[in-house]
Tab-separated table of C-alpha atoms in Angstrom:
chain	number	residue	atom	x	y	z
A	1	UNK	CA	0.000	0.000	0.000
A	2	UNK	CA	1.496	3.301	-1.385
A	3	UNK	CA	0.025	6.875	0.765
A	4	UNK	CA	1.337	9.993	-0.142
A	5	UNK	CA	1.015	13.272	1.286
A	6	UNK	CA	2.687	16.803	0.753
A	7	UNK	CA	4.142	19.300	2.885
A	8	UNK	CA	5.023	23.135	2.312
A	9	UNK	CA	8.491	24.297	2.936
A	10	UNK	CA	9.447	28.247	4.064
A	11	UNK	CA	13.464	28.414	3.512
A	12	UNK	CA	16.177	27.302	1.116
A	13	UNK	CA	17.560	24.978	3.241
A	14	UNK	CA	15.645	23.448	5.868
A	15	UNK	CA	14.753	19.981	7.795
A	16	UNK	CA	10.625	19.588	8.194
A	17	UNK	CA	9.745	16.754	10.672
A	18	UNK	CA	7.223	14.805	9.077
A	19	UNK	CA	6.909	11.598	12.092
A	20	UNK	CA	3.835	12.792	12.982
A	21	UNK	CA	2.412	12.317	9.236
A	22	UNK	CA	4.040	8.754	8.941
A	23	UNK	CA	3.303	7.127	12.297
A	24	UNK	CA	-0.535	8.133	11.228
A	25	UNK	CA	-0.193	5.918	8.006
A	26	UNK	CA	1.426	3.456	9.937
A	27	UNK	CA	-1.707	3.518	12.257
A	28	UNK	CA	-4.373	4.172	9.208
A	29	UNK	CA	-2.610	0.504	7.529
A	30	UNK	CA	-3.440	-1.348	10.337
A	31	UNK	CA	0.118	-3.031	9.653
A	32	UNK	CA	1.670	-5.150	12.946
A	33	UNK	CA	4.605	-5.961	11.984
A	34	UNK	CA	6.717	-4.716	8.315
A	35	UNK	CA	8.523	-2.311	6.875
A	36	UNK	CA	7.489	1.508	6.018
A	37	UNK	CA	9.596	2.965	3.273
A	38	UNK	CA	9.974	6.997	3.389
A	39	UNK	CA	10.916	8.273	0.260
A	40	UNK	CA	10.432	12.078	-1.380
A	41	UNK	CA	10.282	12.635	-5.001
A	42	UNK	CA	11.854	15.658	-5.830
A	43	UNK	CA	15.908	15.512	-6.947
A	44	UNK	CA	17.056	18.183	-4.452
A	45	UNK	CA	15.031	17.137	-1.824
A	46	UNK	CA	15.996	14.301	0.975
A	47	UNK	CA	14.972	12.203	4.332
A	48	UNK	CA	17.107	12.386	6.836
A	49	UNK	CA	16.354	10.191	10.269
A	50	UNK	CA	17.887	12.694	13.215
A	51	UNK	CA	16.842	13.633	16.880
A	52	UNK	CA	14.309	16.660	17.091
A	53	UNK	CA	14.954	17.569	20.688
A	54	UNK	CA	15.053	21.255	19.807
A	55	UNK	CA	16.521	22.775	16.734
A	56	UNK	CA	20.183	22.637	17.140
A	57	UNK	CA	20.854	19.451	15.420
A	58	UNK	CA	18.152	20.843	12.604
A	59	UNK	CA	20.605	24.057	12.175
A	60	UNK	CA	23.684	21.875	12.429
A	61	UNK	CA	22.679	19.530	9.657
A	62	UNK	CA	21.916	22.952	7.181
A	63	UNK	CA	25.514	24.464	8.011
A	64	UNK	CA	27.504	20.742	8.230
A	65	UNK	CA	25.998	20.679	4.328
A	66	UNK	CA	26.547	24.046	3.997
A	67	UNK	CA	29.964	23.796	4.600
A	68	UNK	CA	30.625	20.575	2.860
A	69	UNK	CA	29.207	21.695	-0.494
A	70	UNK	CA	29.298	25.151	-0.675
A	71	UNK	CA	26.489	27.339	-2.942
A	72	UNK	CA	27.896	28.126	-6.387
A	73	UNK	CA	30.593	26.108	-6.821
A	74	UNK	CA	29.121	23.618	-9.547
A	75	UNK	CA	28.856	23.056	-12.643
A	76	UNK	CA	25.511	22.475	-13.033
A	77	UNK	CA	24.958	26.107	-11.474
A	78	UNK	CA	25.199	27.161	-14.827
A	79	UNK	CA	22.058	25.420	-15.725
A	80	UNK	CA	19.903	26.483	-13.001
A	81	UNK	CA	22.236	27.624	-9.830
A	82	UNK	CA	21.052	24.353	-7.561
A	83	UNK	CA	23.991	22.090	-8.065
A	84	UNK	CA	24.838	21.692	-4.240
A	85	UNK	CA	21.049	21.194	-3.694
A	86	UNK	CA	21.359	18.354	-5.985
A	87	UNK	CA	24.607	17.147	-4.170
A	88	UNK	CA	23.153	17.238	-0.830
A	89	UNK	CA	20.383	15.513	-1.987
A	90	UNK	CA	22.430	12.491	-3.740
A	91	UNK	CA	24.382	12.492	-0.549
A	92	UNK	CA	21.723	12.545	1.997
A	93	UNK	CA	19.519	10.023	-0.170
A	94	UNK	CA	15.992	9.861	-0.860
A	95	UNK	CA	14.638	7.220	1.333
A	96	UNK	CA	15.029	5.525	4.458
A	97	UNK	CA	13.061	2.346	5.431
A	98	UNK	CA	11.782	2.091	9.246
A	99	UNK	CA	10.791	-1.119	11.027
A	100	UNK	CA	7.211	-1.507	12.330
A	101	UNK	CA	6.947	-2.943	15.003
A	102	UNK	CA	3.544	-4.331	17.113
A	103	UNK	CA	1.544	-1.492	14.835
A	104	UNK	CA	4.090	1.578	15.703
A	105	UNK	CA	7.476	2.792	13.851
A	106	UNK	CA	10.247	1.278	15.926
A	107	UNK	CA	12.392	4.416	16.249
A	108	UNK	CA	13.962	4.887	19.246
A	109	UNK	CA	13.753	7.995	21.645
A	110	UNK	CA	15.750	10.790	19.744
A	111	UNK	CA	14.592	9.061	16.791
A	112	UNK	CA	12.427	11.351	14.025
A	113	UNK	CA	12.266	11.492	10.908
A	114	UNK	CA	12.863	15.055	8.740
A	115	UNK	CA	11.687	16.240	5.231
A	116	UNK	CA	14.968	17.837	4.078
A	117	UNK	CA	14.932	20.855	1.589
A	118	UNK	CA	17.763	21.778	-0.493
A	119	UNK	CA	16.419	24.452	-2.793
A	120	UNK	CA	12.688	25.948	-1.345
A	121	UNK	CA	10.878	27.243	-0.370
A	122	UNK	CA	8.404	25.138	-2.126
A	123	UNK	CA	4.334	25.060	-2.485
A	124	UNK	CA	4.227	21.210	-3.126
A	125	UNK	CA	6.674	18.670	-2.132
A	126	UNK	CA	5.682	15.009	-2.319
A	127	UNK	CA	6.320	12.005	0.264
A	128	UNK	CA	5.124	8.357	-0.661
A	129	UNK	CA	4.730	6.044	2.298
A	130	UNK	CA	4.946	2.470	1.076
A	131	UNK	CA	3.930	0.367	3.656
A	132	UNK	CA	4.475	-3.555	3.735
A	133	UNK	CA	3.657	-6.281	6.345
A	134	UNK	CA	5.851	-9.258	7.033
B	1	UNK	CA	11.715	-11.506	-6.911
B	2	UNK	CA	15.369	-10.547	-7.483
B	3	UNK	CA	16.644	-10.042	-10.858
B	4	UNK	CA	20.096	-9.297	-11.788
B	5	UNK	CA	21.661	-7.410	-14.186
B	6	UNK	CA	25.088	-6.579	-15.022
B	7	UNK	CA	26.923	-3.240	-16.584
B	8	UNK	CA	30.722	-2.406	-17.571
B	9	UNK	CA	31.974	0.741	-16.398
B	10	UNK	CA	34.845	2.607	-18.343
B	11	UNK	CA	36.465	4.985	-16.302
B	12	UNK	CA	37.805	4.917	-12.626
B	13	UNK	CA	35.238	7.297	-11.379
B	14	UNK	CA	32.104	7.429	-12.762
B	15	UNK	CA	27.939	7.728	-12.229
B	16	UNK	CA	25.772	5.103	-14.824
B	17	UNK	CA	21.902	5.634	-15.420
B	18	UNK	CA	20.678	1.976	-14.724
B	19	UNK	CA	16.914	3.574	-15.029
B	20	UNK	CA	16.170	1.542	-17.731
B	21	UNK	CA	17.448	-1.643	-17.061
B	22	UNK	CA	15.557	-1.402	-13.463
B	23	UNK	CA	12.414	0.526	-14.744
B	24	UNK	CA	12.113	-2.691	-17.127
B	25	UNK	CA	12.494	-5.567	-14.678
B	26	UNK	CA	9.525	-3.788	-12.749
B	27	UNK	CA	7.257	-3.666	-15.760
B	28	UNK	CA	8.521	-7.722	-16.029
B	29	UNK	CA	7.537	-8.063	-12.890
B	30	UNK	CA	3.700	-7.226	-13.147
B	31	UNK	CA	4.250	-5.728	-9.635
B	32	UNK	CA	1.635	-2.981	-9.436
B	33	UNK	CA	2.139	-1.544	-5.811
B	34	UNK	CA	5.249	-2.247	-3.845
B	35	UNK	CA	9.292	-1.295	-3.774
B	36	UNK	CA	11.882	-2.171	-5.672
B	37	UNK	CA	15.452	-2.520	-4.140
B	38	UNK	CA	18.588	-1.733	-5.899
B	39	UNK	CA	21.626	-2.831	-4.675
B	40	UNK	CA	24.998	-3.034	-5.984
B	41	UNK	CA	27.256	-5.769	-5.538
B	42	UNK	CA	30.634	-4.351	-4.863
B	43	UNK	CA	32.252	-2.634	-1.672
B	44	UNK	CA	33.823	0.146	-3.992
B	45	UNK	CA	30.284	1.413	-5.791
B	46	UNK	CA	27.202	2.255	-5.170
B	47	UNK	CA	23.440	3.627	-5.419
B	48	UNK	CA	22.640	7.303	-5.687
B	49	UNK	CA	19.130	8.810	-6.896
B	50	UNK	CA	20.456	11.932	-9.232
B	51	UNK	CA	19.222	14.127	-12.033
B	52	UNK	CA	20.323	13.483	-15.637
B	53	UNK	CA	19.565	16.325	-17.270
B	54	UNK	CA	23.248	16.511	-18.502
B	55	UNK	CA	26.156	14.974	-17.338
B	56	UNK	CA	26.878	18.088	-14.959
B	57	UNK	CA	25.725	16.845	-12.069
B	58	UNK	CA	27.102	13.555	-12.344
B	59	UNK	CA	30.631	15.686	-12.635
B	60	UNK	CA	29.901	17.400	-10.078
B	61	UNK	CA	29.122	14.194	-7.543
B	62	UNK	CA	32.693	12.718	-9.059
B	63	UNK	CA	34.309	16.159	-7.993
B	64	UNK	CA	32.680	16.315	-4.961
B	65	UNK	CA	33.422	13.410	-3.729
B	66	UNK	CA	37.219	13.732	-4.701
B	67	UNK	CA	37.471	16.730	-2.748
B	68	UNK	CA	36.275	15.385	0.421
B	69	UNK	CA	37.910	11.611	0.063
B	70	UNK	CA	41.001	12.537	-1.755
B	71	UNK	CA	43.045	9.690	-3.656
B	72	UNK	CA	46.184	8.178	-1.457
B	73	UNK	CA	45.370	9.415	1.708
B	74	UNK	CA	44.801	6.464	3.722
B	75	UNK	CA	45.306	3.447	6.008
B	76	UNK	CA	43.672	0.847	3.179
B	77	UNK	CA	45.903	2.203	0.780
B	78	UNK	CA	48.897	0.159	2.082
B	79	UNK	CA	46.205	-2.700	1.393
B	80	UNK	CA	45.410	-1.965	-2.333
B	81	UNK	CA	45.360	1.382	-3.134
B	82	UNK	CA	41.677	2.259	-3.260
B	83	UNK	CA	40.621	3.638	-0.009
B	84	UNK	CA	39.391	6.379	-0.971
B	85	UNK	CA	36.649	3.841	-3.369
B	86	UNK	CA	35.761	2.326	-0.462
B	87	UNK	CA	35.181	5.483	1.776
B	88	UNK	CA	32.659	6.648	-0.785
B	89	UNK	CA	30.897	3.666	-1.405
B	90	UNK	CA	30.623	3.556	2.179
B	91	UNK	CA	29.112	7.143	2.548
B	92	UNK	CA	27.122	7.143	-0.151
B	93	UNK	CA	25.724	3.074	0.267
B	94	UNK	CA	24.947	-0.039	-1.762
B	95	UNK	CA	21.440	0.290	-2.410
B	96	UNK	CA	18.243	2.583	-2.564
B	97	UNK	CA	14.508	1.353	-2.746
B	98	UNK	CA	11.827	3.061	-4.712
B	99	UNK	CA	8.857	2.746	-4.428
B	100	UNK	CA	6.160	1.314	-7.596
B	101	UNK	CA	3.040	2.614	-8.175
B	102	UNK	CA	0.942	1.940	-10.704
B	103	UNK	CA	3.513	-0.440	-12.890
B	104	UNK	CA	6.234	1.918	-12.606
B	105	UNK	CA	8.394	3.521	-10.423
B	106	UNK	CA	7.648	6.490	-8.441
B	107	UNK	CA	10.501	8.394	-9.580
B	108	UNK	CA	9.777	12.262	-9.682
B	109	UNK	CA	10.638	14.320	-13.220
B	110	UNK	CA	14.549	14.645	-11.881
B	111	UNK	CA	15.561	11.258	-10.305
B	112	UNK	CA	17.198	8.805	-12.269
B	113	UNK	CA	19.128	6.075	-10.876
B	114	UNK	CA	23.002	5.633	-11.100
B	115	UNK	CA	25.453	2.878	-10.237
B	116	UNK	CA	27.872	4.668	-8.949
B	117	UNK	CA	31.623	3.257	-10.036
B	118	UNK	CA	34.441	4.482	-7.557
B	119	UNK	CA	37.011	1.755	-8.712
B	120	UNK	CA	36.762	1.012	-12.796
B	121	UNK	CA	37.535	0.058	-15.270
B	122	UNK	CA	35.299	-2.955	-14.396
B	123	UNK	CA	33.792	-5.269	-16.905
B	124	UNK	CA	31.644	-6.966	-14.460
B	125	UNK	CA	29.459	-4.939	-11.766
B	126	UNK	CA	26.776	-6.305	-10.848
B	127	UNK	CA	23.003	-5.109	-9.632
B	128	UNK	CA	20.539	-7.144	-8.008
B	129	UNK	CA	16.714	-5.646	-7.683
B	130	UNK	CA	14.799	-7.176	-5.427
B	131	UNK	CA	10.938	-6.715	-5.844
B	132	UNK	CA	8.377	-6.366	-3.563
B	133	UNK	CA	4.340	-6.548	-3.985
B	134	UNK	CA	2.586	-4.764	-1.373
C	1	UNK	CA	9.187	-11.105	11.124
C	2	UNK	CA	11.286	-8.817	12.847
C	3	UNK	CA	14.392	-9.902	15.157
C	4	UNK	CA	16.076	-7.608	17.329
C	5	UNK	CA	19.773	-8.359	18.852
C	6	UNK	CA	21.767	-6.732	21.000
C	7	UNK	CA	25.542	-5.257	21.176
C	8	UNK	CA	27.941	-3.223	23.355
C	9	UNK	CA	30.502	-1.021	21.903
C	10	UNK	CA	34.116	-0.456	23.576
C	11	UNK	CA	34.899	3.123	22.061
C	12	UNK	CA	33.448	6.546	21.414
C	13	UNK	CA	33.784	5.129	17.720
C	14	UNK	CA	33.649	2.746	15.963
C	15	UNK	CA	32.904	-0.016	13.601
C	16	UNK	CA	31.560	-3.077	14.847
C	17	UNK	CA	31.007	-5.847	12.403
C	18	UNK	CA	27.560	-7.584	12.742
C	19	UNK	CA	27.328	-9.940	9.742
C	20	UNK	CA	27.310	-13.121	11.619
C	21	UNK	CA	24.545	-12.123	13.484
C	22	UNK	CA	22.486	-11.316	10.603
C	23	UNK	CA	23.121	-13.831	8.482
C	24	UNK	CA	21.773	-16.308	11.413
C	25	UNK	CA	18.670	-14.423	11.443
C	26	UNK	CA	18.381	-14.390	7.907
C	27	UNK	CA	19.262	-18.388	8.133
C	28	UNK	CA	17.084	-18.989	10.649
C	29	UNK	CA	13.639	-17.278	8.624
C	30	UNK	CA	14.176	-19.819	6.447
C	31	UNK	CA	13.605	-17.124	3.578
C	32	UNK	CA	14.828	-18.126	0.546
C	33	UNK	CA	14.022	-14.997	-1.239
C	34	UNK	CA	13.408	-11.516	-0.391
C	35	UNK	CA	14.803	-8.711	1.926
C	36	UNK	CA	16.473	-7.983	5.430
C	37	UNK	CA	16.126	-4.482	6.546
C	38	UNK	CA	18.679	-3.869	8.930
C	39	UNK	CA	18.074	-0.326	11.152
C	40	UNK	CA	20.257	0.664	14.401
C	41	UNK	CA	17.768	2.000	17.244
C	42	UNK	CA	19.922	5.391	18.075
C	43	UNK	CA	20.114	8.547	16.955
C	44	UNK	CA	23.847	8.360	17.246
C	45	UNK	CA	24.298	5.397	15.938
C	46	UNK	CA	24.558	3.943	11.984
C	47	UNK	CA	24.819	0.977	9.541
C	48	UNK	CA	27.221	1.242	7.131
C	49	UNK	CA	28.257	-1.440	4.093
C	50	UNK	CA	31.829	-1.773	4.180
C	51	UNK	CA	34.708	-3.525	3.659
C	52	UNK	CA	36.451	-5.947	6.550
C	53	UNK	CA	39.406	-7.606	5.214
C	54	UNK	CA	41.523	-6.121	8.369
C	55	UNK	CA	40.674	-2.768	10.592
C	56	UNK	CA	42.445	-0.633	7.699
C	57	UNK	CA	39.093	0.689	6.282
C	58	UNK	CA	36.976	0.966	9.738
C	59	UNK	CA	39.971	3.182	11.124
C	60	UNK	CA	39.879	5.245	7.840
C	61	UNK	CA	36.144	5.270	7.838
C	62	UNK	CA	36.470	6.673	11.431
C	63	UNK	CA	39.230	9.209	10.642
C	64	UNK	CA	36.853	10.462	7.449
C	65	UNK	CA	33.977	11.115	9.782
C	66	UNK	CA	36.255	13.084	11.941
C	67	UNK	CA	37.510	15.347	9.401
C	68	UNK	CA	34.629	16.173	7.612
C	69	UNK	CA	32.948	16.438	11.164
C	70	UNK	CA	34.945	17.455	13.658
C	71	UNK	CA	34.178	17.286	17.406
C	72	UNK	CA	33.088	20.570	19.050
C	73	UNK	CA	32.234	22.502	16.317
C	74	UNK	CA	28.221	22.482	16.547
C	75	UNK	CA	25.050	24.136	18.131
C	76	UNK	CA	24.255	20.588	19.684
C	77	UNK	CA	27.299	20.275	21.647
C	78	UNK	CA	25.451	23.195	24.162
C	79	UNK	CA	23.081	20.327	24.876
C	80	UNK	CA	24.936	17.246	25.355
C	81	UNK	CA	28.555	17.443	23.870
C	82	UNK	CA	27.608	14.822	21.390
C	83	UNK	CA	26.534	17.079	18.412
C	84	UNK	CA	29.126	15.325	15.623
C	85	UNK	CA	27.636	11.854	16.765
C	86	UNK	CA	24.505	13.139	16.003
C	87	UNK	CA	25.948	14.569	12.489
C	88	UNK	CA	27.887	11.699	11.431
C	89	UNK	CA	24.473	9.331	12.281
C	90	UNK	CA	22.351	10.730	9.898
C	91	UNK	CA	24.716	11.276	6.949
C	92	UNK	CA	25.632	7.545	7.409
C	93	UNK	CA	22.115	6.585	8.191
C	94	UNK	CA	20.328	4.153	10.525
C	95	UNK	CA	19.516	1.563	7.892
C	96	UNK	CA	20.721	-0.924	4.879
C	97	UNK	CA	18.541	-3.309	2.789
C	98	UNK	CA	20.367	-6.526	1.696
C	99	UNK	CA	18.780	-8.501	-0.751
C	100	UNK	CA	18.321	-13.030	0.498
C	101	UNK	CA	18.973	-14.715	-2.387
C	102	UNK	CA	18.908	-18.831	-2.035
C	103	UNK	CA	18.788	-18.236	1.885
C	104	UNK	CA	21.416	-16.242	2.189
C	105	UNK	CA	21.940	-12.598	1.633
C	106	UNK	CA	23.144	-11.254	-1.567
C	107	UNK	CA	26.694	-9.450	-0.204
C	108	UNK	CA	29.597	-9.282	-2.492
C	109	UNK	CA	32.968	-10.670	-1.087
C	110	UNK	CA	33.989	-7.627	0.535
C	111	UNK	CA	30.631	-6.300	1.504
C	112	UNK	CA	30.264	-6.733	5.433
C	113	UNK	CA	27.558	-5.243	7.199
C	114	UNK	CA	28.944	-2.422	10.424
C	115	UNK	CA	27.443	-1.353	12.994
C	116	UNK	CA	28.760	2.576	13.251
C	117	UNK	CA	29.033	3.516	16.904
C	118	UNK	CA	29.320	7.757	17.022
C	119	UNK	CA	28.727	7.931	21.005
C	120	UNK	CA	29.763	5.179	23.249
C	121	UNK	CA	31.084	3.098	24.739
C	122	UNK	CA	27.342	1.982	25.798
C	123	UNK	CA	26.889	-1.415	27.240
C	124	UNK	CA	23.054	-1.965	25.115
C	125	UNK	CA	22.734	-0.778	21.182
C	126	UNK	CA	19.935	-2.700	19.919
C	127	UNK	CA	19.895	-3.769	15.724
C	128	UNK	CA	15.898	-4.339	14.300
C	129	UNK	CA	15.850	-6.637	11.306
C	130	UNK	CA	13.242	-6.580	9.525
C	131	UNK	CA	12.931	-9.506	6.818
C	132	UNK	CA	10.760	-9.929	4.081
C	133	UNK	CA	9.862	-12.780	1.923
C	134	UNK	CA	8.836	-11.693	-2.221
């Protein structure tokens, strides 16, 4: 079973934390035991499991990148200036895969997991949730 | 379901489009809803979901990824000279899965998928897609 | 089915190989084809794909992580000192999907799987696997 939904994003650069939207498809399934499989469609876009105690680690992540693959650097700038959105995106990866477990996503405690945004703000971005029982 | 396939890569460093071959073995498949898993076989390449617009950004992940793991500069090196392939394949990781709806996959407008070859010339690499029906 | 196990790390990193484990839970589903999702429970904490002819690549693996992410450097650290674990976790990611193939899993012969410790030594770090028959 495939559920999408979409969020809005308000920066360039910014980690969304979408658990709250997940663990309700988890729920919704009915699923006891499987595998739910993240994934956002959108090439400088990314999902990014990482603790969401405050914002710190949220504003780390955005500079650590920031740092790593500095804006303007690329040659695929001169096509249409996003070429380290497109590397942090590769890099990060599209997807991650979460265990359900007795009906809930076994993350642990600092667990969550976060929409990331390379090159917003953006009306529409898309998340599929494919969910699959063991 | 897994299905192989194999590919020869040509240079030491360098990003394939394997859309094709995997978008095919899903319409094979008859799978209508469900994932796909792509995993390379080798612990010196690997998965990444990228645009192909152009080969710029597939430059620019080569260049990238050169500039953080530089050639020579390691412990493995003593071993066989390619620690730096093995750092990124590390980093970057075997395998992505996708998820299929409809027949296909649910790939947005910008994400291909590239083998990603950190230690070529190879003639052999191979890629093993496992299928999933939710 | 999902399996959980159980290890203690000795260091405030490192790379702790847990193929043998797996592989006697993938054994033991008696799944002859299909997936194991294997995700670590901790947000400073990662599975990584890698190499494990000697400790050559886990040191350099180890030294990378350090370089790109140094120790010190972040918001988080006002919080609980531990803001590169939390970096170096989600770049390296809490999960891998290994294709079973014939009952056993599809690595390549230099393909182990790692437990990435980023914050230890801690006595419990628990490993989910998930596995799925096609």
């Amino acid at each position: 079973m495939a559920e999408n939904f979409e969020i809005s994003t308000q920066h360039r650069e910014e980690l969304v934390d979408i658990t709250p939207q997940v663990e309700s498809l988890v729920r919704k399934s009915g699923i006891q035991d499987g595998l739910v499989n993240v994934y956002a469609q959108g090439a400088t876009s990314a999902i990014m499991i990482q603790e969401n105690w405050d914002e710190s680690v949220q504003t780390d992540v955005v500079d650590l990148l920031r740092k790593i693959i500095p804006q303007g650097a690329w040659l695929h700038d001169q096509q249409d200036g996003n070429g380290d959105a497109h590397l942090k995106a590769g890099l990060v990866g599209p997807g991650e895969s979460i265990p359900i477990i007795d009906g809930h996503m076994g993350l642990s405690r600092w667990q969550n997991i976060f929409f990331c945004e390379f090159d917003g703000p953006r009306d529409i971005r898309r998340i599929v949730c494919t969910l699959i029982s063991t």
